[in-house]
Short mmCIF file of C-alpha atoms and ligand atoms in Angstrom, two decimals:
data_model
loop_
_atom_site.label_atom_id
_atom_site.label_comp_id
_atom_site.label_asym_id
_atom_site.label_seq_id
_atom_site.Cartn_x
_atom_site.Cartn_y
_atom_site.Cartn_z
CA UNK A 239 119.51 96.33 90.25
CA UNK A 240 118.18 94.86 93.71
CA UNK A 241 114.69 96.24 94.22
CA UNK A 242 113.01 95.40 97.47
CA UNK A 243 109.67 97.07 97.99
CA UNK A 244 107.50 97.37 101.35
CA UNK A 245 103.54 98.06 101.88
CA UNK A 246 102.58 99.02 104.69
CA UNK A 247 98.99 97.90 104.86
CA UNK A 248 96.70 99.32 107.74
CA UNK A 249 93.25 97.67 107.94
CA UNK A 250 90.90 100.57 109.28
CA UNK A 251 88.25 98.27 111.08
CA UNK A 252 87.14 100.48 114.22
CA UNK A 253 84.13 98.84 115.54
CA UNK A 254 83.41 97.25 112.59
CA UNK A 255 85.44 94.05 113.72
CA UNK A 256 83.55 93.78 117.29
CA UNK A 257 79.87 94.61 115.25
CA UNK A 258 80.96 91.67 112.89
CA UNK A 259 80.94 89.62 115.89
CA UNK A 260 77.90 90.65 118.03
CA UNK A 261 80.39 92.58 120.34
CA UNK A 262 78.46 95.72 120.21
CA UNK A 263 78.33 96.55 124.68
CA UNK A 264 80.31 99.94 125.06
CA UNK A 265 83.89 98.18 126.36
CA UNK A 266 84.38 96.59 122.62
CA UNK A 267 82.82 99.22 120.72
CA UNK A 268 84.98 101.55 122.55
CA UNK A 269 88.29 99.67 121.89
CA UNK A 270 87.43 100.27 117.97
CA UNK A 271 86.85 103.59 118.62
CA UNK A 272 90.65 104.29 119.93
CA UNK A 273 91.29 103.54 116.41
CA UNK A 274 90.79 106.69 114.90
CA UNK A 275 93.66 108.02 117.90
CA UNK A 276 95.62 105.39 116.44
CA UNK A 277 94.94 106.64 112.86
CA UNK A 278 95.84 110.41 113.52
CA UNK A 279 98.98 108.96 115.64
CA UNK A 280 100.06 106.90 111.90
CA UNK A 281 99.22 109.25 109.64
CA UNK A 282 101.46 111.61 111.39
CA UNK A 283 104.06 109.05 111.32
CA UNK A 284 103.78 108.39 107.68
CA UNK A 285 103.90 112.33 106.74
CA UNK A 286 107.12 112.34 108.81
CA UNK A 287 108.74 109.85 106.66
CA UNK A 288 106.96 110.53 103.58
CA UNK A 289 105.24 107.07 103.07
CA UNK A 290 102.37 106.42 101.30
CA UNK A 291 100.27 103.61 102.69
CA UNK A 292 97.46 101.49 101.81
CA UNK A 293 94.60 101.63 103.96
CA UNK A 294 91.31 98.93 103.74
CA UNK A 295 88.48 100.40 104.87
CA UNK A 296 84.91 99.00 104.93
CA UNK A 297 82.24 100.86 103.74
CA UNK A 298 80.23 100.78 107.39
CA UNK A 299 83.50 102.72 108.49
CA UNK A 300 83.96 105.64 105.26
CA UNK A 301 79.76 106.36 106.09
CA UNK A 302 80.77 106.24 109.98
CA UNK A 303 84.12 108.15 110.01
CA UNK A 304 83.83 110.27 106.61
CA UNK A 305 86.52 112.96 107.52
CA UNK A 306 88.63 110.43 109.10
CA UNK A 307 88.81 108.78 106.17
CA UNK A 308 88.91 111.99 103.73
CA UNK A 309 91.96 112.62 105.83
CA UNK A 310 93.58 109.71 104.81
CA UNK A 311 92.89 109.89 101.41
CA UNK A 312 94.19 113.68 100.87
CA UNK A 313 97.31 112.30 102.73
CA UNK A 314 98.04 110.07 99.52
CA UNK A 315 96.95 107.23 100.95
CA UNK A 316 95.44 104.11 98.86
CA UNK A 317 91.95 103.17 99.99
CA UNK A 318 91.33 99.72 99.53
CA UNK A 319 88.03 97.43 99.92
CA UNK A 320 87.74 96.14 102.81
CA UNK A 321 84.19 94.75 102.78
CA UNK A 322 80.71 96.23 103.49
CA UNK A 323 80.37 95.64 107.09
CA UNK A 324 83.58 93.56 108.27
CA UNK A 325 81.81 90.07 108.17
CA UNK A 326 84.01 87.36 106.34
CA UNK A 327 82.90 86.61 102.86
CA UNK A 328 83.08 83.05 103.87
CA UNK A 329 80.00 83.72 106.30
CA UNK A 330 78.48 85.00 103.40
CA UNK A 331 76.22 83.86 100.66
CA UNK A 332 77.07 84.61 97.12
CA UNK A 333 74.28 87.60 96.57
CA UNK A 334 75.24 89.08 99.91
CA UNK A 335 78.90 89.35 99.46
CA UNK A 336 78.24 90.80 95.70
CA UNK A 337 76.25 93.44 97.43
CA UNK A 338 78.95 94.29 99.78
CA UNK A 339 81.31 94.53 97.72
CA UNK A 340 79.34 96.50 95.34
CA UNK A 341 78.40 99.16 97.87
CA UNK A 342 81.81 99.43 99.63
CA UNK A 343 83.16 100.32 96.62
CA UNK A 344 80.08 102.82 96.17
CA UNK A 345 81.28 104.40 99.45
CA UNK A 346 84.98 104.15 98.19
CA UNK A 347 83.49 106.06 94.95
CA UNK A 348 82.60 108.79 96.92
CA UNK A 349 85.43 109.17 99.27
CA UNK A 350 88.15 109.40 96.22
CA UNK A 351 86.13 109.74 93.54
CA UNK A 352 87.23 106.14 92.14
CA UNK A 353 86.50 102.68 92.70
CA UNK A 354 89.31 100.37 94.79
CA UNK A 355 91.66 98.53 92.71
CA UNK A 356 92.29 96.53 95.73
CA UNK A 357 90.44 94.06 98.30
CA UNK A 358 91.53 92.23 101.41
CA UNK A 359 88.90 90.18 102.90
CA UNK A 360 87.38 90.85 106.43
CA UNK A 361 89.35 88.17 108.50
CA UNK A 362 91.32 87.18 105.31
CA UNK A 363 88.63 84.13 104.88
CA UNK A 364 87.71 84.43 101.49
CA UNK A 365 84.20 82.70 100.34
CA UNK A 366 84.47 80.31 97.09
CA UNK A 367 83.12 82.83 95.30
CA UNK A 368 85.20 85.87 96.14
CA UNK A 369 88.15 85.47 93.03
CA UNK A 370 85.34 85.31 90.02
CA UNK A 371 83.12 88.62 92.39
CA UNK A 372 86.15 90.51 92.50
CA UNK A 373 87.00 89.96 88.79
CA UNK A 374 83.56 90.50 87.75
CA UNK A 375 83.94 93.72 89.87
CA UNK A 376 86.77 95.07 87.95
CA UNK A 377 89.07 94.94 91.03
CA UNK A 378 93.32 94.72 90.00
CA UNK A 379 94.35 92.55 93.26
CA UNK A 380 93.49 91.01 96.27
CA UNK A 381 95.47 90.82 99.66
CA UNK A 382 93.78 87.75 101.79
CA UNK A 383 96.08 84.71 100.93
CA UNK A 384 99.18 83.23 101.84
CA UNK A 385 100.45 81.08 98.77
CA UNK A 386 103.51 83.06 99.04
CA UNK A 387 105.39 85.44 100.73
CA UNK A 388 107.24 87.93 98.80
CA UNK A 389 106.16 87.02 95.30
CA UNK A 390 102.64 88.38 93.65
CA UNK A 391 101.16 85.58 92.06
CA UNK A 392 97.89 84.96 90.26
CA UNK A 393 95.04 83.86 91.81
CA UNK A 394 93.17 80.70 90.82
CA UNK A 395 89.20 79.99 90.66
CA UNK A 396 87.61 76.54 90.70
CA UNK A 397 89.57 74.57 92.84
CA UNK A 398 88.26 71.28 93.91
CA UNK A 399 89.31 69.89 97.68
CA UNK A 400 88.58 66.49 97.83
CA UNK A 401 89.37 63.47 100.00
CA UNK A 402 89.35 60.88 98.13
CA UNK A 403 91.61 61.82 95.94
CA UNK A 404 94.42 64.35 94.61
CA UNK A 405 93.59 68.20 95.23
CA UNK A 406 92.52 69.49 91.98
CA UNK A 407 94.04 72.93 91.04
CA UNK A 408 91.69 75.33 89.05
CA UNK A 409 92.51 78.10 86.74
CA UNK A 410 94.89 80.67 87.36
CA UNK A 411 92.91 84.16 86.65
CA UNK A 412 94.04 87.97 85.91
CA UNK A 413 93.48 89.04 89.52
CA UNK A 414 97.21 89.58 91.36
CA UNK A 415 97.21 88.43 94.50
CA UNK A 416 99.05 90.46 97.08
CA UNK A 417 100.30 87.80 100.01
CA UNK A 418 100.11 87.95 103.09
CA UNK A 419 101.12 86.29 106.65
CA UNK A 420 99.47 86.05 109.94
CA UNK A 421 103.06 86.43 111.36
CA UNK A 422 102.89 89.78 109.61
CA UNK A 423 99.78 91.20 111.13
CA UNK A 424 99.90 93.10 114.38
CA UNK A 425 96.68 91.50 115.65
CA UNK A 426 97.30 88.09 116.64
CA UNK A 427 100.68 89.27 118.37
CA UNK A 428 99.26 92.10 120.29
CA UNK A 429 95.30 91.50 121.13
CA UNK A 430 94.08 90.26 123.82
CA UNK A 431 90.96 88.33 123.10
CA UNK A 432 88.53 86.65 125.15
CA UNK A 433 85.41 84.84 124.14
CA UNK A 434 83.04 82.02 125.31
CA UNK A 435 85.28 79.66 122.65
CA UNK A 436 88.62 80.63 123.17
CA UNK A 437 91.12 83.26 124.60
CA UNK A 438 93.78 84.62 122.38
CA UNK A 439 96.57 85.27 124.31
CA UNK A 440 98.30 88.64 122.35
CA UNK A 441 100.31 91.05 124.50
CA UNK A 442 103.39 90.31 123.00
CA UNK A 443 106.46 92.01 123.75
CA UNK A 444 106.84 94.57 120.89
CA UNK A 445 110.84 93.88 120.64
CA UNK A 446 110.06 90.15 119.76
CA UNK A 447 107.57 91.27 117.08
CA UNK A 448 109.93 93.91 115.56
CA UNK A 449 112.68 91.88 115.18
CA UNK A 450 110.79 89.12 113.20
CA UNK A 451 109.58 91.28 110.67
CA UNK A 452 112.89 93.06 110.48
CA UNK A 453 114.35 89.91 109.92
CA UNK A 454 111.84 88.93 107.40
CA UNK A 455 112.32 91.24 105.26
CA UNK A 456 116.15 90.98 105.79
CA UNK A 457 115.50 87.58 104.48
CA UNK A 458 113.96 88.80 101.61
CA UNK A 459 117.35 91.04 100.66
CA UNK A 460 119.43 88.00 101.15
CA UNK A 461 117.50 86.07 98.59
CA UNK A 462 115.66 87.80 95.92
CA UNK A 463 116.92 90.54 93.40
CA UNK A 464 113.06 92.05 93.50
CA UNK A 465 110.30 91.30 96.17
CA UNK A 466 107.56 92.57 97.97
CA UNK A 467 106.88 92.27 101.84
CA UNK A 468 103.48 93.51 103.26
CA UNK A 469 103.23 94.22 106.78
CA UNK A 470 99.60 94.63 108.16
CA UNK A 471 98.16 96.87 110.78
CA UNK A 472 95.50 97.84 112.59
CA UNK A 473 95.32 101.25 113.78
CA UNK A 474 93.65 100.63 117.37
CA UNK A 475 96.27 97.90 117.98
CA UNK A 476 99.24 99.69 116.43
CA UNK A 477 98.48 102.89 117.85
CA UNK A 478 99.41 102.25 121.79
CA UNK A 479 102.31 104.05 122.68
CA UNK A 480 104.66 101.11 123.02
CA UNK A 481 103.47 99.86 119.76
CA UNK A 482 104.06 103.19 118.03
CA UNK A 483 107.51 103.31 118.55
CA UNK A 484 108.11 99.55 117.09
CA UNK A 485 106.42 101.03 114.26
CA UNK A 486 108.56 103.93 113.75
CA UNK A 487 112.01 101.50 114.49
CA UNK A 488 110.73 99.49 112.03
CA UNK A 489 110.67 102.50 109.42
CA UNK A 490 113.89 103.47 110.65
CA UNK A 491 114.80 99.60 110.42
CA UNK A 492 113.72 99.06 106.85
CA UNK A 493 115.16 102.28 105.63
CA UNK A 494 118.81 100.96 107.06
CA UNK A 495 118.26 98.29 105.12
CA UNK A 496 117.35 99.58 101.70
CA UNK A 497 113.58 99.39 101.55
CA UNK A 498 111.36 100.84 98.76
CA UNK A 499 107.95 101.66 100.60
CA UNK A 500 104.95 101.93 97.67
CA UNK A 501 101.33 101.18 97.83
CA UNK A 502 100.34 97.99 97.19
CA UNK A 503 98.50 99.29 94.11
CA UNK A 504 101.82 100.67 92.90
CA UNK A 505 103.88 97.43 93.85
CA UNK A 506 100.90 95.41 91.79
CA UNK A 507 101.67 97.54 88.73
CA UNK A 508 105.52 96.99 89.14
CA UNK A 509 104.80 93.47 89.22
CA UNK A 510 102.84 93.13 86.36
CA UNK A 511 105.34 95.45 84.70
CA UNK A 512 108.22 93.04 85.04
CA UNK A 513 105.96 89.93 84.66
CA UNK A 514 105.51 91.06 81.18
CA UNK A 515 107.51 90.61 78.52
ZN1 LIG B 1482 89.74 93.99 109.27
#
């Protein structure tokens, strides 16, 4: 039987984003901050249709916002990792991102009372190191790459990019990667962004957005018996008013069209469950 599953995947960054950048003047800091009305706003949402969600979180965030986040998790959320602070392993070196991800997960620990089985990189711009970290860290899956679209796959260590010759593929590991699109994130359609480098338009009409990802998924139905689709959200740019509606027609759009909603930690075990023999 057709099974077509959907995460909904909200990254939890508050300031953390804007700190990661040097953006810490009130205006910025403040536009993180209207994340936590955006959370309340979601979780609501979710409880109404009875969704269970997976929510990345850095650790700066669960030690900033510790009932914010206890909410979440006694909603039956999924905490995932989401980094120390929210700078990009690839701006990392190899000791500093171990020790990130080592005390996120101590903060995750103590939230939940468990470690994540999950990470999704800070800016999804994972370091050369981050596959063999996370495996050494006992983490299940990670959600940063885009290899795919509604397929799990494994994810490889040791590649070598070269160019003076053929890209050389390295070995396929235990972790499960969990893919995702920028098309699929609300950030890059919605934010407005303005720096000395470069301005990022955003503002998009929320119709436009919604019908994409309606129709990605729909895609998904038309062509695979099982699959997995993974939106991603960010509470302070999901959670304007406008936005908040596209986010409940897309519920209501998904649910017209047979969707399974799970956490991604659930969809990871139903993968591995059918990749088995
Ligand atoms: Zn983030």
């Amino acid at each position: 039987m057709a099974r077509h599953i959907v995460c909904l995947t909200f990254d939890f960054d508050v300031m953390s984003g804007w700190v990661a950048r040097g953006m810490t003047t009130p205006t910025p800091i403040s536009r993180g901050e209207f994340g936590i009305v955006g959370a309340g706003r979601i979780l609501a949402l979710l409880e109404r249709y009875g969704i269970r969600a997976s929510w990345f979180v850095p650790g700066v965030i669960i030690e900033t916002y510790p009932e914010v986040c206890a909410r979440v998790v006694e909603a039956g959320h999924e905490i995932g990792h989401h980094g120390w602070s929210h700078v990009p392993p690839a701006a990392l070196t190899r000791e500093q991102e171990e020790a990130g991800l080592i005390r996120g997960n101590q903060a995750i620990e103590r939230l939940c009372g468990k470690k994540a089985r999950g990470y999704r990189s800070p800016a999804w711009d994972l370091s050369p190191h981050t596959v063999d970290l996370l495996l050494a860290q006992g983490f299940d899956y990670d959600s940063s790459m885009m290899a795919d679209d509604y397929t799990p796959y494994r994810a490889r260590h040791g590649d070598v990019a070269q160019l003076d010759g053929p890209f050389l593929f390295g070995a396929t590991t235990r972790l499960i990667e969990m893919p995702i699109s920028w098309s699929l994130d609300d950030y890059p359609h919605f934010e407005f962004v303005r720096t000395q480098a470069a301005v990022l338009p955003g503002l998009m009409a929320s119709g436009a957005v919604l019908q994409n990802w309606l129709d990605d998924f729909e895609y998904m139905r038309r062509t695979l018996d099982w699959g997995v689709l993974t939106y991603t959200c960010h509470p302070y740019v999901i959670g304007r008013g406008h936005r908040m509606l596209m986010l409940e027609r897309l519920i209501e759009g998904l649910l017209e069209q047979g969707a399974a909603f799970a956490t991604m930690a659930d969809a990871v075990d139903e993968f591995v469950s059918r990749s088995s023999p």
